[in-house]
Structures are given as structure tokens and as C-alpha cells.
Tab-separated table of N, CA and C in Angstrom:
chain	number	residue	atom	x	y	z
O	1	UNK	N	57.737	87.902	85.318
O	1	UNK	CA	58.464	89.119	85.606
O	1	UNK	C	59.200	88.958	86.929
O	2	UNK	N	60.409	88.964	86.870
O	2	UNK	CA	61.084	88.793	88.291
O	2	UNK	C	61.427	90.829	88.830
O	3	UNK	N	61.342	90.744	89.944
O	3	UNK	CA	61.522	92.049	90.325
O	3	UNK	C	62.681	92.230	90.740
O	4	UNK	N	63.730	93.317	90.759
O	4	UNK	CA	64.571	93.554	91.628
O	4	UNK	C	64.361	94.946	92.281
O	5	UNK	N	65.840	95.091	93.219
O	5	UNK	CA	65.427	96.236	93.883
O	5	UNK	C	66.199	97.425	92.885
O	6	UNK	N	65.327	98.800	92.935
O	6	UNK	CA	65.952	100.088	91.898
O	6	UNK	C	66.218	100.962	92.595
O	7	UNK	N	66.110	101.452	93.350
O	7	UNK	CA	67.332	102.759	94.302
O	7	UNK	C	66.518	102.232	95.358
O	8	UNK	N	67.362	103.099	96.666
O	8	UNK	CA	66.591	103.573	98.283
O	8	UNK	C	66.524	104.230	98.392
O	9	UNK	N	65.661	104.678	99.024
O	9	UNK	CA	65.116	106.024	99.503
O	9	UNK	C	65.235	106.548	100.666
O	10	UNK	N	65.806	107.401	101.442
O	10	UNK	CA	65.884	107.650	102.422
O	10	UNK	C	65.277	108.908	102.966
O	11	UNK	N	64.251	108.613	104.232
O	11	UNK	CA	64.143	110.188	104.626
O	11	UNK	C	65.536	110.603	105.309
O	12	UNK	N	65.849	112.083	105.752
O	12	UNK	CA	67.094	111.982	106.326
O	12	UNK	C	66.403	113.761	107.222
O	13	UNK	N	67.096	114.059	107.895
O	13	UNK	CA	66.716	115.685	108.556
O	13	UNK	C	67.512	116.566	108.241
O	14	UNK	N	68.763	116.424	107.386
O	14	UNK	CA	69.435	117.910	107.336
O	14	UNK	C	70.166	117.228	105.691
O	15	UNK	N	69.592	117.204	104.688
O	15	UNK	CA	69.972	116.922	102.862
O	15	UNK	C	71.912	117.202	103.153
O	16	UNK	N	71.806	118.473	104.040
O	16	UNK	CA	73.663	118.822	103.217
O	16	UNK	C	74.483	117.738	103.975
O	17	UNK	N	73.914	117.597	105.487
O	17	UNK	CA	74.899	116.828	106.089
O	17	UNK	C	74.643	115.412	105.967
O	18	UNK	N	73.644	114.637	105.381
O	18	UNK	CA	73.592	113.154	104.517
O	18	UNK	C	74.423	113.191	103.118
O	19	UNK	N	74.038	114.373	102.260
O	19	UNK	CA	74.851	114.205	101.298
O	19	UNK	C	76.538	114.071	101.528
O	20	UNK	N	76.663	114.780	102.305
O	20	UNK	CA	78.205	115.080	102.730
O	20	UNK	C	78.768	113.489	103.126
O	21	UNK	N	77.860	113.189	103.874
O	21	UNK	CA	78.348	111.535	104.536
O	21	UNK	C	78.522	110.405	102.977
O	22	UNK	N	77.231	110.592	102.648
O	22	UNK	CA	77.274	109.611	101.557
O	22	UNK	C	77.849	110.447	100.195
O	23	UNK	N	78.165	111.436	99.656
O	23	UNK	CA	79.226	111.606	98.933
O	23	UNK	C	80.660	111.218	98.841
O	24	UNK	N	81.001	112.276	100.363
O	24	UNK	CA	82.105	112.511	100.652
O	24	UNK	C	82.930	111.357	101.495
O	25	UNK	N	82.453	110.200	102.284
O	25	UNK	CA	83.188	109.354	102.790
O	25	UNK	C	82.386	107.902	102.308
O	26	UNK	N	81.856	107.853	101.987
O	26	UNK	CA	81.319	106.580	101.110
O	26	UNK	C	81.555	106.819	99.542
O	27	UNK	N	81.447	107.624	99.447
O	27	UNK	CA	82.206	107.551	97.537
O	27	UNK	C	80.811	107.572	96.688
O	28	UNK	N	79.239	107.948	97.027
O	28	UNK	CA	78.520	108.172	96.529
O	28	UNK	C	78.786	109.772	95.046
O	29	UNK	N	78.170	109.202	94.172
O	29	UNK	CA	78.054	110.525	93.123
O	29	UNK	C	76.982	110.925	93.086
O	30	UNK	N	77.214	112.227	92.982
O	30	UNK	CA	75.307	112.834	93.295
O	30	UNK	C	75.169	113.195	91.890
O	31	UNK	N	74.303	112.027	91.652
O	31	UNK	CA	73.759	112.685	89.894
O	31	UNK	C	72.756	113.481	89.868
O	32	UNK	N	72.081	114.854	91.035
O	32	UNK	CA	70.838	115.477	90.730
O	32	UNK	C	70.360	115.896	91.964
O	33	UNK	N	69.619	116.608	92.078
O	33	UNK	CA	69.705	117.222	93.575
O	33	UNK	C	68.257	118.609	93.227
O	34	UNK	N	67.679	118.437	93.843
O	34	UNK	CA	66.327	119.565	93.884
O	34	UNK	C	66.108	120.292	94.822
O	35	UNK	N	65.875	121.217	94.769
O	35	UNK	CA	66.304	122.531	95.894
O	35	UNK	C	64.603	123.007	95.924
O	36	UNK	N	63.375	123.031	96.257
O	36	UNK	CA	62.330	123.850	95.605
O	36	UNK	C	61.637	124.154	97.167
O	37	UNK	N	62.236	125.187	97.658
O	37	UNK	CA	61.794	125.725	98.952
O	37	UNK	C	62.256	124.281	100.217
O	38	UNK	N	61.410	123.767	100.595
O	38	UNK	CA	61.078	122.716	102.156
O	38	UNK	C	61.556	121.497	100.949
O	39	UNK	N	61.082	121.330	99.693
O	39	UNK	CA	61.092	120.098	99.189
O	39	UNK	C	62.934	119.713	98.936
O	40	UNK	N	63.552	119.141	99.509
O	40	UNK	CA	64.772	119.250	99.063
O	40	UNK	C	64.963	117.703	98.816
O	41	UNK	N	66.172	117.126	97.906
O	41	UNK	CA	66.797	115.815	97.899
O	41	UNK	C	67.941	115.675	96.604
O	42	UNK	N	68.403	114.297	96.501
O	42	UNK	CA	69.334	114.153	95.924
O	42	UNK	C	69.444	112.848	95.535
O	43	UNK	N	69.566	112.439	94.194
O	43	UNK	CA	70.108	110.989	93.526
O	43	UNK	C	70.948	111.175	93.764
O	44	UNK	N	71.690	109.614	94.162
O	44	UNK	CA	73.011	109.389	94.208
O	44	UNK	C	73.735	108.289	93.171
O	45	UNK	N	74.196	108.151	93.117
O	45	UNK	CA	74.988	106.720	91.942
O	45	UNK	C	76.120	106.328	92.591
O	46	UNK	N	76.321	105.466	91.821
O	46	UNK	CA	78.024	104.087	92.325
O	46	UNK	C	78.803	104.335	90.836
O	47	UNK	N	78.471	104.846	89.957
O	47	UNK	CA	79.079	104.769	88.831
O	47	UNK	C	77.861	103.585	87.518
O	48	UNK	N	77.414	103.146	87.889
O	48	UNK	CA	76.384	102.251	87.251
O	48	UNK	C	75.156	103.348	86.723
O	49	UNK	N	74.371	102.934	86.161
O	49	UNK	CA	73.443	103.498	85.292
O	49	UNK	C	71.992	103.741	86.428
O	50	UNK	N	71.643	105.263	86.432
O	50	UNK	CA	70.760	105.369	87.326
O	50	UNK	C	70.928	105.309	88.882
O	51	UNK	N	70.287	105.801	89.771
O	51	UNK	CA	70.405	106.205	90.958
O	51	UNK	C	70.211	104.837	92.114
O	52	UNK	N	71.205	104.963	92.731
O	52	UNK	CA	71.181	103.511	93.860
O	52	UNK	C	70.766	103.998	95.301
O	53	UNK	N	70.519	105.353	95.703
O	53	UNK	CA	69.883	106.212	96.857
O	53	UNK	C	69.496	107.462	96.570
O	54	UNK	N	68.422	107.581	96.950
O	54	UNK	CA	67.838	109.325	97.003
O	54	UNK	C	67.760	109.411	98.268
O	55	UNK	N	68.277	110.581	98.816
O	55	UNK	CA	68.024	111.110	99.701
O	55	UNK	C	66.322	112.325	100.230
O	56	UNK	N	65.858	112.126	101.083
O	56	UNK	CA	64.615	112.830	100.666
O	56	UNK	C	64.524	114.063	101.955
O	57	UNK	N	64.868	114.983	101.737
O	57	UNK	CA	64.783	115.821	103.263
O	57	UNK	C	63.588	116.273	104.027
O	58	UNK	N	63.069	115.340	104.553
O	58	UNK	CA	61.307	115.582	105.146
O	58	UNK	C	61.699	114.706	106.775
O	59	UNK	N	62.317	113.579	107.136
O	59	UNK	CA	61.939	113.930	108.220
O	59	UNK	C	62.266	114.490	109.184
O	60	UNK	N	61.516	114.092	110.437
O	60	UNK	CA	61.638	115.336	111.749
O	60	UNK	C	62.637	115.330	112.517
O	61	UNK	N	62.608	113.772	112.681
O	61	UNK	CA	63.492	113.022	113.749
O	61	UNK	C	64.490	112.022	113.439
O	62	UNK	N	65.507	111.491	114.158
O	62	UNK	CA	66.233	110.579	114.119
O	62	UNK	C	65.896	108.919	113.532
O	63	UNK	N	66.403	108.519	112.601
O	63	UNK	CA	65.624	106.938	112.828
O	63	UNK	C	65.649	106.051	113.800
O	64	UNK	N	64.258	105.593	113.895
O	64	UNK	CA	63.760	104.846	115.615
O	64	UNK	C	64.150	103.068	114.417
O	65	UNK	N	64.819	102.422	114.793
O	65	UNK	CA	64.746	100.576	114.599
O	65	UNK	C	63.887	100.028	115.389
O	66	UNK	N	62.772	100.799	116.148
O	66	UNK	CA	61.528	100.137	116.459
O	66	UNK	C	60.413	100.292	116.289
O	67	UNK	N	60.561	101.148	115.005
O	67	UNK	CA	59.630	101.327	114.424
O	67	UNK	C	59.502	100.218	113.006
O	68	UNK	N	58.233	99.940	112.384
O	68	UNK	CA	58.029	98.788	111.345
O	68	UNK	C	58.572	100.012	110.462
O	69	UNK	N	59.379	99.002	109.006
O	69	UNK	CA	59.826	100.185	107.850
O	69	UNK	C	61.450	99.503	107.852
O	70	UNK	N	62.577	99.871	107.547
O	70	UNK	CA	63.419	99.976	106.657
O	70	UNK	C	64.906	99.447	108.334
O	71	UNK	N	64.884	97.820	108.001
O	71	UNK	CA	65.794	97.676	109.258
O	71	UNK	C	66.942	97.695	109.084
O	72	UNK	N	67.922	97.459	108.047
O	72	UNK	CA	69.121	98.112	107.553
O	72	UNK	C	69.652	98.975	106.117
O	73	UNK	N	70.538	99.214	105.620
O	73	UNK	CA	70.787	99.528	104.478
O	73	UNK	C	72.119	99.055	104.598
O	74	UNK	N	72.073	98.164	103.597
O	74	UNK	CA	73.593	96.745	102.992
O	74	UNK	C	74.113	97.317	101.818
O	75	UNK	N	75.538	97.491	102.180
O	75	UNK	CA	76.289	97.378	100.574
O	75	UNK	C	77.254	96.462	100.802
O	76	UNK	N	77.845	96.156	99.681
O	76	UNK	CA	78.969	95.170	99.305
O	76	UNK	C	80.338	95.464	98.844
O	77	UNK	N	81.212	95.197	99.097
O	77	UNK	CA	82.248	95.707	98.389
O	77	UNK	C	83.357	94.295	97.737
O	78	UNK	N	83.876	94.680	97.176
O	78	UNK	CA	84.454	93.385	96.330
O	78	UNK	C	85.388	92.805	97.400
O	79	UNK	N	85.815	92.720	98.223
O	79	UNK	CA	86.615	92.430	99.212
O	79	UNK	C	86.612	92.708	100.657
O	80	UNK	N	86.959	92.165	101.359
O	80	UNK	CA	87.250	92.429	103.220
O	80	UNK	C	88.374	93.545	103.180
O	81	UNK	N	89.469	94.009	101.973
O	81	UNK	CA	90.662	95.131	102.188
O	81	UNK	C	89.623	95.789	102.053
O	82	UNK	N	88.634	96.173	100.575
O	82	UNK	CA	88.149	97.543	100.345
O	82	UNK	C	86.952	97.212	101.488
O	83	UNK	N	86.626	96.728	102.541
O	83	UNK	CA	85.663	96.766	103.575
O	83	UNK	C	86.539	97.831	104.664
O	84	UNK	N	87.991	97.343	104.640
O	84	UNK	CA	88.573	97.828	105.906
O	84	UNK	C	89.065	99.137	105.122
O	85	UNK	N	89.360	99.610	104.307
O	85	UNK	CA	89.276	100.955	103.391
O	85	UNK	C	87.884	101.636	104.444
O	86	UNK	N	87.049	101.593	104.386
O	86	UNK	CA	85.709	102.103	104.456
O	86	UNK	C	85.571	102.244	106.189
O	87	UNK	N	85.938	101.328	106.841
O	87	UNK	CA	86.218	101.379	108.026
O	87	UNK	C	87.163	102.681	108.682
O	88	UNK	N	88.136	102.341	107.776
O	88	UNK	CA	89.130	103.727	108.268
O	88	UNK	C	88.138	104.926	107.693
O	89	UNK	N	88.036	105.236	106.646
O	89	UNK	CA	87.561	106.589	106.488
O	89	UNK	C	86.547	106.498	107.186
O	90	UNK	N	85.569	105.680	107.104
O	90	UNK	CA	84.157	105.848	108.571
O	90	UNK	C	84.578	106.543	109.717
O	91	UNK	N	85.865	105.821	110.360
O	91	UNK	CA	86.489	106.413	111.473
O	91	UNK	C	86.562	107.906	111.545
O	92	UNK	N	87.443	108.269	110.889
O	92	UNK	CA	87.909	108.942	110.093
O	92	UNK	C	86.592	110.335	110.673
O	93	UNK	N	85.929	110.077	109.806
O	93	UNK	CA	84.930	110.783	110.134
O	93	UNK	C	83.729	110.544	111.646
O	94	UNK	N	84.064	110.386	112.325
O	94	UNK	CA	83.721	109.798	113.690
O	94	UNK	C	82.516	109.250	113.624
O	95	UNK	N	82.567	108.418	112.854
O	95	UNK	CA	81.041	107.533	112.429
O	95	UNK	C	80.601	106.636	113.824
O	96	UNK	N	79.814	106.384	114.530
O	96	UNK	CA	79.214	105.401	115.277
O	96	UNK	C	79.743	103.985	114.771
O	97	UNK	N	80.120	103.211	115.524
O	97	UNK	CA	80.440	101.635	115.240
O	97	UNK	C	78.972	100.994	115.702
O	98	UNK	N	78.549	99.483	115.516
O	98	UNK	CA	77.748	98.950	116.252
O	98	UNK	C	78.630	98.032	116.852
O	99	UNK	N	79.759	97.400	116.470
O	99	UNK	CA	80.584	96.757	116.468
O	99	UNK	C	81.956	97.214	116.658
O	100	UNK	N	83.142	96.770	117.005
O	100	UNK	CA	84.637	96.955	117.156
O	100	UNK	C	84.920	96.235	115.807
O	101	UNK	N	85.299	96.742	114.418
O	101	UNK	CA	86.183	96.129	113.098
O	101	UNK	C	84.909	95.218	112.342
O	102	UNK	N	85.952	94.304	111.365
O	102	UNK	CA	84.975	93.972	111.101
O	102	UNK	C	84.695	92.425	111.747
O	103	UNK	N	83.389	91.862	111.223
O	103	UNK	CA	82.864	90.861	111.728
O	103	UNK	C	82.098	90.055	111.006
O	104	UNK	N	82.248	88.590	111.185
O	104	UNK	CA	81.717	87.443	110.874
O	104	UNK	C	80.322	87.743	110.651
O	105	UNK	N	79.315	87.483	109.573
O	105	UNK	CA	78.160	87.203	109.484
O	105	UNK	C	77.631	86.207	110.733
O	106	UNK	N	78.115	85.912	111.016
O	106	UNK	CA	78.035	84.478	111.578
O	106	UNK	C	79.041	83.494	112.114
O	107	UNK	N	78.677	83.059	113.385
O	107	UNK	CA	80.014	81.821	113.869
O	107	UNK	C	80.890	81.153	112.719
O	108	UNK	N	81.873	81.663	112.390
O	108	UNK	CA	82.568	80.864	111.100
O	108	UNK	C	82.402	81.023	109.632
O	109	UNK	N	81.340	82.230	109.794
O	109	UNK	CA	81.288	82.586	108.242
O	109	UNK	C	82.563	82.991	107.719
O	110	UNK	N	82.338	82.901	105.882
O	110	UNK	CA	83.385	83.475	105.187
O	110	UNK	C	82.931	84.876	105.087
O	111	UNK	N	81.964	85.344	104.875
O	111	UNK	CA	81.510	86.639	104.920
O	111	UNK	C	81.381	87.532	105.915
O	112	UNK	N	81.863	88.870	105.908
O	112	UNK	CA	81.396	89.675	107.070
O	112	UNK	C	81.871	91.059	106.598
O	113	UNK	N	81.398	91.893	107.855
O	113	UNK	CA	81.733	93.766	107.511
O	113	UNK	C	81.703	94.350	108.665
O	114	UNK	N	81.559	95.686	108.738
O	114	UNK	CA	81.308	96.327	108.976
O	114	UNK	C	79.718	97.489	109.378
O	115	UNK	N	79.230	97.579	110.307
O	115	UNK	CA	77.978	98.095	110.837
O	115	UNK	C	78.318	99.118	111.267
O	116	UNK	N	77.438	100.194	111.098
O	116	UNK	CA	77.520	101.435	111.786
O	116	UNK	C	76.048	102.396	111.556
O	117	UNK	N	76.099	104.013	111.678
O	117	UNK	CA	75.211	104.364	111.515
O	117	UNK	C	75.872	105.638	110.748
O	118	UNK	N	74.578	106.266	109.837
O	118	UNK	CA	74.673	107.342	108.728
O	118	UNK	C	74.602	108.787	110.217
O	119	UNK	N	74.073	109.891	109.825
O	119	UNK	CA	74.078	110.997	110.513
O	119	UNK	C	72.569	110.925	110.915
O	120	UNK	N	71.585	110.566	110.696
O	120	UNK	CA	70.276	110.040	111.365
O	120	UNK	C	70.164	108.835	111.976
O	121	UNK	N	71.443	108.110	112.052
O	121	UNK	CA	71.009	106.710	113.117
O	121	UNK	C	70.953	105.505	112.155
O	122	UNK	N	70.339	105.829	111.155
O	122	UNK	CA	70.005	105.067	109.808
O	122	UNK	C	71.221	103.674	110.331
O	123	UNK	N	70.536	102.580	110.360
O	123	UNK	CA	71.679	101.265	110.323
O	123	UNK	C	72.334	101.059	108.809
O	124	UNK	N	73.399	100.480	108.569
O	124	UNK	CA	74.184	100.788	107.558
O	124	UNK	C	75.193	99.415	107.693
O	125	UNK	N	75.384	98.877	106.703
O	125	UNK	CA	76.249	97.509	106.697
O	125	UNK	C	77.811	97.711	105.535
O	126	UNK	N	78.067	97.360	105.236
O	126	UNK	CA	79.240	96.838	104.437
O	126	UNK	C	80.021	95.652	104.340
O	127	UNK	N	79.733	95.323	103.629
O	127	UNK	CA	80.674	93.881	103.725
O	127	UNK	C	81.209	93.183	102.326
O	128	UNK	N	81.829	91.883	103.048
O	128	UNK	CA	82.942	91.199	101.433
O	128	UNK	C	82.149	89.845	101.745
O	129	UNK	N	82.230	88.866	100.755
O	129	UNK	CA	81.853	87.872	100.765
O	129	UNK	C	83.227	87.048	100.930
O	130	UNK	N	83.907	87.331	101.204
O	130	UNK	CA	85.562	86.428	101.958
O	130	UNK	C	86.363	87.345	102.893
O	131	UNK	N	86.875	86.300	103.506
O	131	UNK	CA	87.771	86.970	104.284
O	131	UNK	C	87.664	87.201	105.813
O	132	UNK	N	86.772	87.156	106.009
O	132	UNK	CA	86.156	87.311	107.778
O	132	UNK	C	85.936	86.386	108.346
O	133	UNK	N	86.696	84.986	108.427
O	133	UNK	CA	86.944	83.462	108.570
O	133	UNK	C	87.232	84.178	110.046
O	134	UNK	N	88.691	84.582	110.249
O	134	UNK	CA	88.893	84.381	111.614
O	134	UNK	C	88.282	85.746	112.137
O	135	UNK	N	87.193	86.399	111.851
O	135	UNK	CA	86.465	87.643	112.760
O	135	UNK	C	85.581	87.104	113.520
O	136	UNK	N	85.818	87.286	114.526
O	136	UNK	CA	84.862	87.202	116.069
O	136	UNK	C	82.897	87.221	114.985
O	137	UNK	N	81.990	86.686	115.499
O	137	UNK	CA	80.628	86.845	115.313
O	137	UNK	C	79.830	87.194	116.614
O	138	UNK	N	79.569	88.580	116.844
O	138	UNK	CA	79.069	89.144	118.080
O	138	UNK	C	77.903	88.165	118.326
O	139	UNK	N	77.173	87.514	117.797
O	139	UNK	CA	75.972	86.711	117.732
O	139	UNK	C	76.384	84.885	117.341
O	140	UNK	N	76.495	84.284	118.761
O	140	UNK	CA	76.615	83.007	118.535
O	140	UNK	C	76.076	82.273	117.310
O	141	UNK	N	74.614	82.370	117.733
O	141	UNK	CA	73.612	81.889	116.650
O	141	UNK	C	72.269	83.049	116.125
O	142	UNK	N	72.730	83.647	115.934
O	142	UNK	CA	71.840	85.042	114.901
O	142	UNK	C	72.641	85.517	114.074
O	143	UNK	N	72.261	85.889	112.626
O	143	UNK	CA	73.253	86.324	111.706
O	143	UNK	C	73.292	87.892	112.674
O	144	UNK	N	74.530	88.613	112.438
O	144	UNK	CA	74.844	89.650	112.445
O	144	UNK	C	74.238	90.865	112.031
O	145	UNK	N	73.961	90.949	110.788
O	145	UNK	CA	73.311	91.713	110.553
O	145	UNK	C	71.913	92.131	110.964
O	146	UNK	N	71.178	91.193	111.897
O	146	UNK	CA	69.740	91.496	112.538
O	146	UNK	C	69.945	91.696	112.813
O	147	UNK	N	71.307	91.967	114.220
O	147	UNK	CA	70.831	92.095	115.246
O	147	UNK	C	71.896	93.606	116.090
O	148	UNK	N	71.781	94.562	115.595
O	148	UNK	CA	72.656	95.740	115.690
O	148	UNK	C	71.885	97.322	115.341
């Protein structure tokens, strides 16, 4: 039996203003959403079969990255244009950068994206598997993505 991964889960502190982020400027579809007093959340989809994030509205606080648990959340997009698509509307919506544009996985990688944070801090990636040849790699020798 090989395993893969089936949605994420996210705690988040305020359901309307995560949904809003990941609906409305990431292009998430909310297939479902439960309202039952304190218990609140929401499946989300990409267009594919079944839910690729739930949102879960329970916690208190901001996400701490020093705490053990959940050190980024990665998506992909078919290209470095639809990466820099995502960049502008991120902007757009005055999203946190970790970074200036996008960036090299790595000294000389072909791959790279975009880092930032959701409305809880939540770390958050995007990237193309071409195209980010000549993007700067904030990290000589550490992939990128650890370390933000």
C-alpha cells in the first residue's frame, strides 16, 4: 500500500477571513462549510475530486514555526508566469513576502516561487518547476524553502 497525502488541515482564528484569502485570491473552491455554534470550517478544492484544505476554526493564536507540527504549506503551479500571476494578486492583497519575487530553490536551481504568509502567519510556498534559472537563492547552500 503506498500512501499519499489527502487534504490539509488547517487550524486558522477567524474561518471568514482564511476563507476569503484562500477562496478569493488563491482561487480555492469551497465545496462545504459547517457553521454549528464555536465548531466552524470549510473544504476547499482546486477543481479535482475531493477536498485539498479544510480549514478548521479552533485556534487561539497566530502560527508559532517554533513550535513541532506543520513547517510549510507547498503548492505548485504549472509554470513560473502562473507563479508570478499569484504574486501580483498576493500583493494585491497586502500579503506578507518572506522574500522580494520569486526565487531559486536553490543556487542555480531550475525550480523556484514564491513564499509568504496566509492571515495566521501560516508559511505558504508556490512554485514552477522551470524558469527560476536566473532568480537570486536567498540561501547559498540550504534549499529555500526551509528556511523562511
Amino acid at each position: 500500500m503506498t500512501l499519499r497525502t489527502g487534504h490539509t488541515g488547517l487550524n486558522v482564528t477567524d474561518l471568514d477571513r482564511s476563507l476569503a484569502f484562500y477562496r478569493d485570491v488563491l482561487g480555492f473552491t469551497l465545496l462545504a462549510e459547517g457553521k454549528e455554534g464555536d465548531r466552524r470550517y470549510a473544504f476547499l478544492g482546486d477543481g479535482g475530486e475531493g477536498p485539498v484544505l479544510t480549514l478548521w476554526q479552533q485556534a487561539q493564536g497566530a502560527y508559532d514555526g517554533g513550535l513541532a507540527g506543520l513547517h510549510h504549506l507547498a503548492f505548485t503551479a504549472d509554470s513560473i508566469e502562473r507563479v508570478r500571476e499569484y504574486e501580483t494578486a498576493l500583493r494585491g492583497a497586502g500579503v506578507d513576502f518572506a522574500h522580494e519575487g520569486v526565487v531559486a530553490h536553490r543556487e542555480g536551481a531550475a525550480s523556484g516561487g514564491i513564499f509568504f504568509h496566509d492571515p495566521d502567519g501560516t508559511r505558504l510556498e508556490i512554485s514552477g518547476p522551470l524558469g527560476a534559472e536566473s532568480a537570486p537563492a536567498p540561501h547559498a547552500d540550504a534549499p529555500t524553502c526551509g528556511f523562511f
